[in-house]
Coordinates of C-alpha atoms and ligand atoms in Angstrom, one line a residue:
Chain J
M137 CA 23.6 13.8 0.8
F138 CA 21.4 11.3 2.8
Y139 CA 21.5 14.1 6.1
I140 CA 21.0 16.6 4.0
D141 CA 17.3 15.3 3.0
L142 CA 16.1 13.8 5.7
N143 CA 16.5 17.2 7.3
V144 CA 14.3 18.7 5.1
K145 CA 12.4 16.5 4.9
L146 CA 11.9 17.1 8.5
C147 CA 11.6 20.6 8.2
K148 CA 9.0 19.9 6.2
T149 CA 6.5 18.1 8.3
K150 CA 7.2 20.0 10.6
Q151 CA 5.5 23.3 8.3
V152 CA 2.9 21.2 8.1
N153 CA 1.8 20.5 11.4
K154 CA 2.1 23.7 12.2
M155 CA -0.2 24.7 9.4
S156 CA -2.6 22.1 9.7
E157 CA -3.1 23.5 13.4
I158 CA -4.0 27.5 12.7
K159 CA -6.3 25.1 10.4
T160 CA -7.8 23.4 13.2
K161 CA -7.9 26.3 15.6
E162 CA -10.4 27.7 12.5
Y163 CA -12.4 25.0 11.7
E164 CA -13.6 25.1 15.0
K165 CA -15.7 27.3 14.9
P166 CA -17.4 29.3 17.6
E167 CA -20.3 27.7 18.8
N168 CA -18.5 24.0 19.4
I169 CA -16.5 25.5 21.9
I170 CA -19.5 26.6 23.8
N171 CA -20.6 23.5 23.4
P172 CA -18.7 20.8 22.8
N173 CA -21.2 18.2 22.1
S174 CA -21.6 19.4 18.9
K175 CA -18.8 18.6 18.3
F176 CA -19.0 16.6 13.8
S177 CA -16.5 13.8 13.2
I178 CA -18.3 14.1 9.9
E179 CA -19.2 17.1 8.2
V180 CA -19.9 16.6 4.6
D181 CA -21.2 20.0 2.0
N182 CA -22.7 19.0 -1.9
L183 CA -20.0 16.6 -2.3
R184 CA -20.1 15.8 -6.2
K185 CA -18.3 13.1 -7.3
V186 CA -18.4 13.2 -11.3
F187 CA -16.7 9.1 -13.4
N188 CA -15.6 10.8 -16.9
A189 CA -16.3 7.9 -19.2
K190 CA -14.5 7.1 -22.5
K191 CA -15.9 9.2 -25.7
G192 CA -19.3 6.9 -26.4
Y193 CA -20.0 7.0 -22.8
D194 CA -22.2 8.3 -20.6
D195 CA -20.4 10.2 -17.4
V196 CA -21.1 8.6 -14.2
I197 CA -22.4 10.7 -11.3
A198 CA -21.9 9.1 -8.7
V199 CA -21.9 11.3 -5.8
D200 CA -24.8 14.0 -6.6
D201 CA -24.2 17.1 -4.1
V202 CA -24.9 15.1 -1.3
S203 CA -24.5 16.7 2.5
F204 CA -24.4 15.9 5.7
K205 CA -23.1 15.8 9.0
V206 CA -22.7 12.8 11.0
K207 CA -21.4 13.9 15.6
S208 CA -19.2 13.2 16.8
G209 CA -20.2 8.8 19.3
E210 CA -22.8 8.6 16.4
I211 CA -23.2 4.9 15.1
F212 CA -24.9 6.3 11.6
G213 CA -25.7 4.4 8.7
F214 CA -25.5 4.7 5.7
L215 CA -28.2 3.3 3.2
G216 CA -29.3 3.1 -0.1
P217 CA -29.0 0.2 -3.4
N218 CA -26.2 -0.9 -5.0
G219 CA -25.0 1.8 -6.4
A220 CA -26.3 3.9 -5.1
G221 CA -22.8 5.6 -4.1
K222 CA -21.6 5.1 -0.8
T223 CA -18.3 3.3 -2.2
T224 CA -17.7 6.4 -3.8
T225 CA -18.6 8.7 -0.5
I226 CA -16.2 6.7 1.8
N227 CA -13.6 7.0 -0.5
I228 CA -13.4 10.6 -1.5
L229 CA -13.5 11.4 3.0
I230 CA -10.8 8.4 3.3
G231 CA -9.0 9.9 1.0
L232 CA -8.8 7.4 -1.7
L233 CA -11.4 9.2 -4.8
K234 CA -10.6 13.3 -5.2
A235 CA -14.0 14.8 -4.8
T236 CA -15.5 16.8 -8.5
S237 CA -16.8 19.6 -6.3
G238 CA -18.0 20.1 -2.4
T239 CA -15.6 19.7 1.0
A240 CA -16.1 16.7 3.6
I241 CA -14.7 17.6 7.2
I242 CA -13.8 15.2 9.1
N243 CA -12.9 16.0 12.2
G244 CA -12.1 19.7 11.4
Y245 CA -9.6 18.9 8.5
D246 CA -10.6 19.2 5.0
V247 CA -9.9 15.6 3.5
Q248 CA -8.0 18.1 0.4
D249 CA -5.4 19.3 3.0
G250 CA -5.1 17.3 6.2
L251 CA -5.6 14.2 5.0
Y252 CA -1.9 13.4 7.1
H253 CA -3.9 14.4 10.7
I254 CA -6.8 12.8 8.9
K255 CA -5.3 9.5 8.7
Q256 CA -4.2 9.2 11.6
L257 CA -7.6 9.4 13.2
I258 CA -9.4 6.6 11.6
G259 CA -9.9 3.3 10.4
V260 CA -11.3 2.0 7.7
C261 CA -13.0 -1.0 6.4
P262 CA -12.9 -1.6 2.8
Q263 CA -16.6 -3.0 1.2
E264 CA -13.2 -5.0 -0.9
P265 CA -11.2 -6.8 1.9
A266 CA -7.4 -6.4 1.0
I267 CA -5.0 -8.9 2.8
F268 CA -1.8 -9.9 2.3
K269 CA -1.9 -14.0 1.1
F270 CA 2.1 -14.5 2.1
L271 CA 1.3 -13.1 6.0
T272 CA -1.2 -14.9 8.4
G273 CA -3.6 -13.3 10.1
K274 CA -1.8 -12.0 12.7
E275 CA 1.1 -10.8 11.1
M276 CA -0.9 -8.7 8.9
I277 CA -2.9 -7.4 12.2
E278 CA -0.1 -6.2 13.0
L279 CA 1.6 -4.7 10.1
F280 CA -1.5 -2.6 10.1
G281 CA -1.0 -2.3 14.6
G282 CA 2.1 -0.8 13.5
L283 CA 2.1 1.8 11.2
H284 CA -0.6 3.4 13.8
S285 CA 2.3 3.4 15.4
M286 CA 1.4 1.2 18.4
N287 CA 3.5 -0.7 20.0
K288 CA 3.7 -4.1 20.6
A289 CA 2.4 -4.9 24.4
E290 CA -1.0 -2.9 22.7
I291 CA -0.7 -3.7 19.6
K292 CA -0.4 -8.0 21.1
E293 CA -3.7 -6.8 24.4
R294 CA -6.4 -5.7 21.4
T295 CA -4.6 -8.7 18.1
N296 CA -6.3 -11.4 20.7
K297 CA -9.5 -9.1 22.3
L298 CA -10.8 -9.2 18.6
L299 CA -10.2 -12.3 17.2
D300 CA -12.1 -13.1 20.4
I301 CA -15.5 -11.6 19.7
L302 CA -15.0 -12.7 15.7
N303 CA -14.2 -15.4 16.4
L304 CA -10.3 -16.4 14.5
S305 CA -8.1 -16.6 17.1
N306 CA -7.5 -20.5 15.7
A307 CA -7.3 -19.1 11.8
S308 CA -5.0 -16.3 12.7
K309 CA -2.2 -17.5 13.3
R310 CA -2.4 -19.4 9.5
K311 CA -1.2 -18.0 6.3
T312 CA -5.1 -15.8 4.9
K313 CA -3.9 -18.2 1.4
G314 CA -6.6 -21.2 2.9
Y315 CA -9.3 -18.5 4.5
S316 CA -12.5 -18.4 3.3
G317 CA -14.4 -15.4 1.9
G318 CA -16.1 -14.7 5.8
M319 CA -12.6 -14.9 7.3
L320 CA -11.1 -12.7 5.2
R321 CA -14.0 -10.1 6.4
Q322 CA -13.5 -10.8 10.3
L323 CA -9.2 -10.3 9.2
N324 CA -10.7 -7.0 7.2
L325 CA -12.8 -5.3 9.2
I326 CA -9.6 -6.0 12.7
I327 CA -7.8 -5.0 10.7
A328 CA -10.3 -1.9 10.5
L329 CA -10.2 -1.3 14.6
I330 CA -7.0 -2.2 15.8
H331 CA -6.2 1.2 16.5
D332 CA -9.5 1.7 18.5
P333 CA -9.4 5.0 15.6
K334 CA -11.2 7.9 17.1
I335 CA -13.7 7.6 13.3
A336 CA -14.2 3.9 11.9
F337 CA -15.6 3.5 8.2
L338 CA -17.1 0.4 7.9
D339 CA -18.2 -0.4 4.6
E340 CA -20.6 -3.1 4.5
P341 CA -18.5 -5.2 7.6
T342 CA -20.9 -8.1 8.3
V343 CA -21.3 -9.0 4.8
G344 CA -21.0 -13.0 3.4
M345 CA -20.7 -13.6 7.6
D346 CA -22.1 -16.3 9.6
P347 CA -24.9 -15.2 12.3
R348 CA -23.5 -15.8 14.6
V349 CA -20.8 -14.0 13.6
R350 CA -22.1 -11.1 12.5
R351 CA -24.1 -10.7 15.8
A352 CA -21.0 -10.5 17.5
T353 CA -19.8 -7.6 15.3
W354 CA -22.6 -5.9 15.7
E355 CA -23.2 -6.2 19.4
F356 CA -19.2 -4.8 19.7
I357 CA -19.4 -1.9 16.6
R358 CA -22.8 -0.9 20.0
S359 CA -19.9 -1.3 22.2
L360 CA -18.1 1.1 20.7
K361 CA -20.2 4.1 21.0
K362 CA -19.6 4.3 24.5
T363 CA -16.5 5.0 24.6
N364 CA -17.7 8.1 21.8
K365 CA -16.2 6.1 18.8
T366 CA -17.8 7.4 15.4
I367 CA -18.9 4.7 13.7
F368 CA -19.8 6.1 9.7
L369 CA -21.4 2.3 8.6
T370 CA -22.8 1.7 5.3
T371 CA -24.8 -2.5 5.5
H372 CA -27.7 -3.7 3.8
Y373 CA -29.1 -5.2 6.8
I374 CA -31.5 -2.9 7.2
E375 CA -33.4 -4.3 10.3
E376 CA -29.6 -5.0 12.0
A377 CA -29.1 -1.6 11.1
E378 CA -32.3 -0.1 12.3
K379 CA -31.4 -1.2 15.7
L380 CA -27.8 -0.4 16.0
C381 CA -27.5 3.6 14.0
D382 CA -28.4 6.8 15.7
R383 CA -29.3 8.5 12.5
V384 CA -29.4 6.7 9.4
A385 CA -29.2 8.5 5.7
I386 CA -30.6 6.7 2.4
I387 CA -29.2 7.7 -0.6
D388 CA -30.3 7.2 -4.2
Y389 CA -28.2 7.4 -7.9
G390 CA -25.8 9.6 -5.8
K391 CA -28.5 12.3 -4.5
L392 CA -29.1 11.8 -0.3
I393 CA -33.0 11.6 -0.1
E394 CA -33.1 10.8 3.3
I395 CA -31.7 11.9 6.1
G396 CA -33.3 11.2 10.5
N397 CA -33.7 8.7 12.9
P398 CA -34.8 5.4 13.0
K399 CA -37.9 5.5 14.2
E400 CA -39.2 8.7 13.1
L401 CA -38.5 7.9 10.1
I402 CA -41.4 4.7 10.5
E403 CA -43.1 7.2 11.7
K404 CA -43.1 10.0 9.3
Y405 CA -43.5 7.2 6.1
S406 CA -46.1 4.9 8.2
V407 CA -44.7 1.8 8.0
N408 CA -43.8 -1.3 10.0
N409 CA -40.2 -0.8 9.6
L410 CA -37.4 1.2 8.2
E411 CA -36.9 -1.7 5.9
E412 CA -40.0 -0.9 4.3
V413 CA -39.0 3.2 4.7
F414 CA -36.3 1.9 2.0
M415 CA -38.5 -0.1 -0.1
K416 CA -40.6 2.7 0.1
I417 CA -38.0 5.6 -0.7
T418 CA -35.7 4.2 -3.2
G419 CA -36.6 2.9 -6.7
R420 CA -38.4 4.8 -7.3
R421 CA -36.9 6.0 -10.6
I422 CA -37.0 2.3 -11.3
M423 CA -40.7 3.3 -11.2
E424 CA -40.8 5.7 -12.8
G425 CA -39.3 4.5 -15.4
M426 CA -36.5 6.0 -16.1
Chain H
M257 CA 10.1 8.8 7.2
N258 CA 8.8 6.9 10.2
F259 CA 11.1 4.6 11.3
K260 CA 8.7 2.4 13.2
R261 CA 6.7 1.5 10.6
I262 CA 9.4 1.4 7.9
R263 CA 10.8 -1.1 10.6
V264 CA 7.1 -2.7 9.7
L265 CA 6.5 -2.2 6.2
L266 CA 11.0 -3.6 6.2
K267 CA 9.4 -7.4 8.0
M268 CA 6.8 -7.5 5.8
E269 CA 8.9 -7.1 2.5
L270 CA 11.3 -9.9 3.7
L271 CA 8.6 -12.5 4.3
K272 CA 7.1 -11.7 0.9
I273 CA 10.2 -12.6 -0.4
V274 CA 11.5 -15.6 1.4
R275 CA 7.4 -17.1 1.3
E276 CA 6.4 -16.6 -2.1
P277 CA 8.0 -18.8 -3.7
A278 CA 8.5 -16.7 -6.7
F279 CA 10.2 -14.1 -5.7
L280 CA 12.4 -16.5 -3.9
F281 CA 13.0 -18.6 -6.5
L282 CA 14.4 -14.7 -8.4
M283 CA 15.8 -13.3 -5.0
L284 CA 18.3 -15.9 -4.6
L285 CA 17.9 -19.7 -6.2
F286 CA 18.7 -18.4 -9.2
P287 CA 22.1 -15.9 -8.5
A288 CA 23.4 -19.2 -7.1
V289 CA 22.2 -21.5 -9.7
L290 CA 23.4 -19.6 -12.7
T291 CA 27.1 -19.1 -10.9
I292 CA 27.3 -22.9 -10.8
M293 CA 25.8 -23.4 -14.2
F294 CA 28.7 -21.2 -15.6
G295 CA 30.1 -21.8 -13.2
F296 CA 30.5 -25.3 -14.5
I297 CA 30.8 -23.9 -18.4
F298 CA 33.0 -21.2 -18.0
A299 CA 35.8 -23.0 -15.9
D300 CA 36.1 -25.3 -18.8
P301 CA 39.7 -24.1 -20.3
E302 CA 38.3 -25.4 -23.5
F303 CA 36.2 -21.7 -23.6
G304 CA 39.0 -20.1 -23.3
M305 CA 37.6 -17.8 -20.6
S306 CA 37.9 -18.0 -16.6
M307 CA 36.1 -17.5 -13.2
E308 CA 37.6 -14.7 -13.3
T309 CA 36.3 -12.7 -16.2
V310 CA 33.0 -13.7 -15.3
A311 CA 32.1 -13.4 -12.2
P312 CA 32.5 -9.6 -11.5
G313 CA 29.2 -9.5 -14.1
L314 CA 26.8 -12.6 -12.3
F315 CA 27.3 -10.1 -9.4
G316 CA 25.0 -7.9 -11.8
Y317 CA 23.2 -10.8 -13.0
A318 CA 21.6 -11.2 -10.3
C319 CA 21.1 -7.7 -9.2
I320 CA 19.7 -6.9 -12.4
F321 CA 16.3 -9.6 -12.5
I322 CA 15.3 -7.3 -9.4
I323 CA 13.9 -5.2 -11.9
M324 CA 11.8 -8.0 -12.6
I325 CA 10.3 -8.8 -9.0
V326 CA 9.6 -5.1 -8.1
A327 CA 7.6 -4.9 -11.5
Q328 CA 5.8 -7.9 -10.0
S329 CA 5.0 -7.3 -6.4
F330 CA 3.9 -3.4 -7.0
T331 CA 1.3 -4.3 -9.6
E332 CA 0.1 -7.6 -7.6
M333 CA 0.0 -5.4 -4.8
R334 CA -2.3 -3.0 -6.9
D335 CA -3.7 -5.1 -8.4
Q336 CA -5.0 -6.4 -5.4
G337 CA -5.6 -3.2 -3.6
L338 CA -2.6 -3.5 -0.5
L339 CA -1.6 -0.1 -2.3
K340 CA -4.7 1.4 -2.0
R341 CA -4.8 -0.7 1.4
L342 CA -1.9 0.4 3.3
N343 CA -2.9 4.6 1.2
I344 CA -5.4 4.3 3.8
S345 CA -3.6 3.4 7.0
P346 CA -0.3 6.8 8.3
M347 CA 1.6 5.4 5.9
T348 CA 3.5 7.6 4.1
S349 CA 4.5 6.7 0.5
G350 CA 8.0 7.9 2.0
D351 CA 7.5 4.8 4.1
F352 CA 7.0 2.7 1.5
M353 CA 9.4 3.8 -0.7
A354 CA 12.2 3.6 2.2
S355 CA 11.2 0.3 2.9
E356 CA 11.0 -1.6 -0.1
I357 CA 14.5 0.1 -1.0
I358 CA 16.3 -1.3 2.3
S359 CA 14.1 -4.8 1.7
N360 CA 16.6 -5.4 -1.8
M361 CA 19.6 -3.9 -0.8
I362 CA 19.3 -6.9 2.4
M363 CA 18.9 -8.6 -0.7
V364 CA 20.8 -8.1 -3.0
I365 CA 23.9 -8.1 0.1
F366 CA 22.3 -12.2 0.2
Q367 CA 22.8 -11.9 -3.4
V368 CA 26.5 -11.4 -3.5
I369 CA 27.4 -13.0 -0.9
I370 CA 26.0 -16.3 -3.0
V371 CA 27.9 -15.9 -6.0
Y372 CA 31.0 -15.1 -4.0
L373 CA 31.2 -18.5 -2.3
L374 CA 29.1 -20.6 -5.3
A375 CA 31.6 -18.6 -7.6
L376 CA 35.2 -19.9 -5.6
P377 CA 35.0 -23.0 -5.7
F378 CA 35.0 -22.7 -9.7
G379 CA 38.7 -21.0 -9.9
F380 CA 37.1 -17.2 -8.5
N381 CA 40.1 -15.9 -6.0
P382 CA 39.9 -12.7 -6.4
N383 CA 42.6 -10.5 -4.9
T384 CA 39.9 -8.7 -2.4
K385 CA 40.5 -7.3 1.6
V386 CA 37.6 -6.5 3.5
L387 CA 37.9 -3.0 1.9
G388 CA 37.4 -4.3 -1.6
M389 CA 34.5 -6.0 -0.8
F390 CA 33.3 -3.4 1.5
L391 CA 33.8 -0.8 -2.1
A392 CA 31.9 -4.2 -3.7
F393 CA 28.8 -4.6 -1.4
L394 CA 28.4 -0.8 -1.5
L395 CA 29.1 -0.7 -5.6
M396 CA 26.2 -3.9 -5.7
I397 CA 23.8 -2.1 -3.0
V398 CA 23.8 1.0 -5.8
F399 CA 23.3 -0.6 -8.6
S400 CA 19.9 -1.6 -6.8
L401 CA 18.6 1.8 -6.3
S402 CA 18.4 1.3 -11.2
S403 CA 16.9 -1.9 -10.3
V404 CA 14.3 -1.1 -8.0
G405 CA 13.8 2.8 -9.9
L406 CA 13.4 0.3 -13.0
G407 CA 11.0 -2.0 -11.4
L408 CA 8.7 1.1 -10.7
I409 CA 8.5 2.9 -14.7
T410 CA 7.7 -0.7 -15.4
A411 CA 5.0 -1.8 -13.1
T412 CA 4.2 1.9 -14.2
I413 CA 3.3 1.2 -17.7
S414 CA 1.9 -2.8 -17.2
K415 CA -1.7 -3.2 -16.4
S416 CA -1.0 -6.8 -14.5
S417 CA 1.6 -8.4 -12.8
G418 CA 1.9 -10.9 -15.7
T419 CA 2.6 -7.7 -18.1
A420 CA 5.1 -6.4 -15.6
T421 CA 6.6 -9.3 -16.2
G422 CA 6.7 -9.1 -19.8
L423 CA 7.5 -6.0 -19.8
S424 CA 10.9 -6.1 -17.5
F425 CA 12.6 -7.6 -20.4
I426 CA 13.4 -3.7 -21.9
F427 CA 15.0 -3.6 -18.9
I428 CA 16.5 -6.9 -18.5
L429 CA 17.7 -7.7 -21.8
P430 CA 19.9 -5.0 -22.9
Q431 CA 21.8 -4.6 -19.3
M432 CA 21.8 -8.7 -19.4
F433 CA 23.8 -8.7 -22.5
L434 CA 25.2 -5.0 -22.9
G435 CA 27.5 -5.3 -19.1
T436 CA 27.9 -7.8 -17.7
F437 CA 29.7 -11.3 -18.6
I438 CA 29.5 -11.2 -22.5
P439 CA 32.3 -9.5 -23.9
V440 CA 31.8 -5.4 -24.8
T441 CA 32.3 -5.3 -28.3
A442 CA 33.6 -2.1 -30.7
T443 CA 30.2 -3.1 -31.8
T444 CA 27.9 -3.6 -29.3
K445 CA 30.1 -0.9 -26.6
P446 CA 28.3 2.4 -28.1
I447 CA 24.9 1.4 -26.3
A448 CA 26.6 -0.3 -23.4
M449 CA 28.5 2.7 -22.5
F450 CA 24.5 3.6 -21.6
M451 CA 24.1 0.3 -19.6
P452 CA 24.5 0.9 -15.1
S453 CA 25.3 -3.4 -15.3
Y454 CA 28.1 -1.8 -17.9
Y455 CA 30.0 0.4 -15.3
A456 CA 29.3 -1.8 -12.1
T457 CA 30.7 -5.3 -13.8
N458 CA 33.9 -3.0 -14.9
A459 CA 34.5 -2.2 -11.8
L460 CA 33.8 -4.6 -9.8
S461 CA 36.5 -6.4 -12.3
A462 CA 38.5 -3.6 -11.3
I463 CA 38.1 -4.0 -7.5
F464 CA 38.5 -7.8 -7.4
S465 CA 42.0 -7.1 -10.0
G466 CA 43.0 -5.7 -6.9
D467 CA 43.8 -2.8 -7.9
L468 CA 42.3 -0.7 -6.0
T469 CA 43.7 2.7 -7.9
N470 CA 41.8 1.3 -10.5
S471 CA 39.8 5.1 -12.6
W472 CA 36.8 2.5 -13.3
I473 CA 36.9 2.0 -9.9
I474 CA 36.0 6.0 -9.2
T475 CA 34.0 6.4 -12.5
G476 CA 31.9 2.9 -12.3
F477 CA 31.2 5.0 -8.3
T478 CA 30.1 8.1 -9.8
F479 CA 27.9 6.4 -12.9
I480 CA 26.2 4.3 -10.9
T481 CA 25.1 6.9 -8.6
I482 CA 23.9 9.1 -10.6
V483 CA 21.9 7.2 -12.9
S484 CA 20.0 5.2 -10.1
L485 CA 19.4 8.1 -8.4
I486 CA 18.3 10.1 -11.9
I487 CA 15.8 6.5 -12.6
I488 CA 14.3 6.0 -8.7
I489 CA 13.7 9.6 -8.5
I490 CA 11.8 9.0 -11.6
G491 CA 10.6 6.0 -10.5
M492 CA 9.2 6.9 -7.6
F493 CA 7.5 9.6 -9.3
L494 CA 5.7 8.4 -12.6
F495 CA 4.6 5.5 -10.0
K496 CA 3.3 8.0 -7.6
K497 CA 1.3 9.6 -10.2
F498 CA -0.4 7.6 -13.1
G499 CA 1.1 3.8 -11.0
N500 CA -1.2 4.1 -8.5
K501 CA -4.9 4.2 -9.8
Ligands
ATP699 N1 -14.0 4.6 -10.5 C1 -15.2 4.2 -10.7 N2 -15.7 4.6 -12.4 C2 -16.2 5.4 -13.2 N3 -18.2 4.8 -12.6 C3 -17.4 4.4 -11.5 C4 -16.9 3.8 -10.9 N4 -16.1 3.7 -9.2 C5 -17.6 3.9 -8.1 N5 -18.3 4.0 -9.9 C6 -19.9 4.2 -10.0 O1 -20.1 4.5 -9.6 C7 -21.7 4.4 -9.1 C8 -21.6 4.6 -6.9 O2 -21.0 3.2 -6.6 P1 -20.6 2.4 -5.6 O3 -19.5 1.5 -5.9 O4 -19.9 3.8 -5.2 O5 -22.0 2.3 -5.2 P2 -22.2 1.5 -3.7 O6 -23.7 2.7 -3.3 O7 -20.8 1.2 -3.0 O8 -23.1 0.3 -4.1 P3 -22.8 -1.4 -3.1 O9 -23.4 -1.3 -2.4 O10 -23.7 -2.0 -5.0 O11 -21.9 -1.0 -3.0 C9 -22.3 3.4 -8.9 O12 -22.7 3.0 -10.7 C10 -21.0 2.7 -9.8 O13 -20.3 2.5 -11.3
MG700 MG1 -20.0 -0.5 -2.2

């Protein structure tokens, strides 16, 4: 009985594999083959997410017709005020939420049906750390390394490296139950990057970290670029986003209102830094009394 | 399903049970305490019952509480965002359910050993050899499937882990009172007939009596296997659909 069941499952997986191979080929547009550098890691088209409220309350349009593309090897900053729709967008891209309409393609796979493949490629640092309290930091990292099919030696080497960078080596031997807020966030980030993902979604990775760790984190994120990793980053540290990101998108009330290279944006709005660009173009609706 | 992923998840599940005092208590200490207590009470001739008749029920008793453990564990993981966190890794729901089922099966094996060993000094004297013990283990392992399934159903309808604890009694109480060591009467029998624990207890009694041709054994296995499979499939389906939000 069990054997039969297993076989059926195996067959199914194979079929899925074949199907998605066909899918990938479909997505590989001719221009990508001509110019491999133009291959996009993330392609978002007219993405919309409406949270339907209970009767008597207004629906929330969290993401409103957003389109953008992120190139492979790019550090892409996704900026916007609180409640702008950043986390919602990420949750759609990583398959936790279903979009109301529009498409999202990660590395050639549609999030609608290619999620299994996407999950092997991505690393996610969620805005809220989710950590098993009864495990030590190290065990928690090993769990996720194992889920990503890394072998023991790989996990060990990479864990030590990341713990070192984030200065968490000592604490990692303790149960996470007693971790401080910042330590939980550090661990949260390590878990996201343990398997050296091709594409990393980092949702405010440095919140609550002390300045030293934060700086080390930014340096590390910068170093990932050298290995051609794509980073999709949200942060409220606009100054650091300005230094770090190849391009930024600014989103407000679910709408993408600006996208481009930080320097170009600063020039375009004739201001001194990216934060001023941010201040200038976000929250307009508040000022306009909406 | 992927063997490596199941293995790391299984390790996590087992560490959870061993390190979380509430789970460890329910899983291993509770059956032990229960066996000793009932041992003292029922072994007294004044009571008119013997450990022989009570012990099979005690095995089921321990297993029934897996419903509460599973319900609590799943609601906690859901509330703390851990299910979502796991879901964005390459883990499939098949890996996850397999590890969950295997970890509870392992615990059931420990429960059976604990109850068995602790019941012996109180006059429990089973007339079984290797095959009988093997059948007893197998029966309880299959029975644990139904508990995992009912735990998943409880988790689906519970808003928080506190609610899960309370609601799990919907499935725990009837099985406890209508199928384990409390004698089933003509009044309670029509209800007990639907309780997996009733079949588990009767089949175990038959196994321990030493007569492996007793029809209760095959009836018990058949009923529990079918019911457990149905319950676990319903549980997995419901949890996947509604319990993961
Ligand atoms: N599950 C949900 N149900 C209803 N509304 C939601 C839900 N999740 C998010 N929202 C709403 O969608 C909007 C966007 O939220 P989101 O979490 O994406 O913002 P954000 O840009 O990540 O903000 P922050 O910088 O504070 O993290 C908010 O108005 C929020 O209230
Ligand atoms: Mg957010």
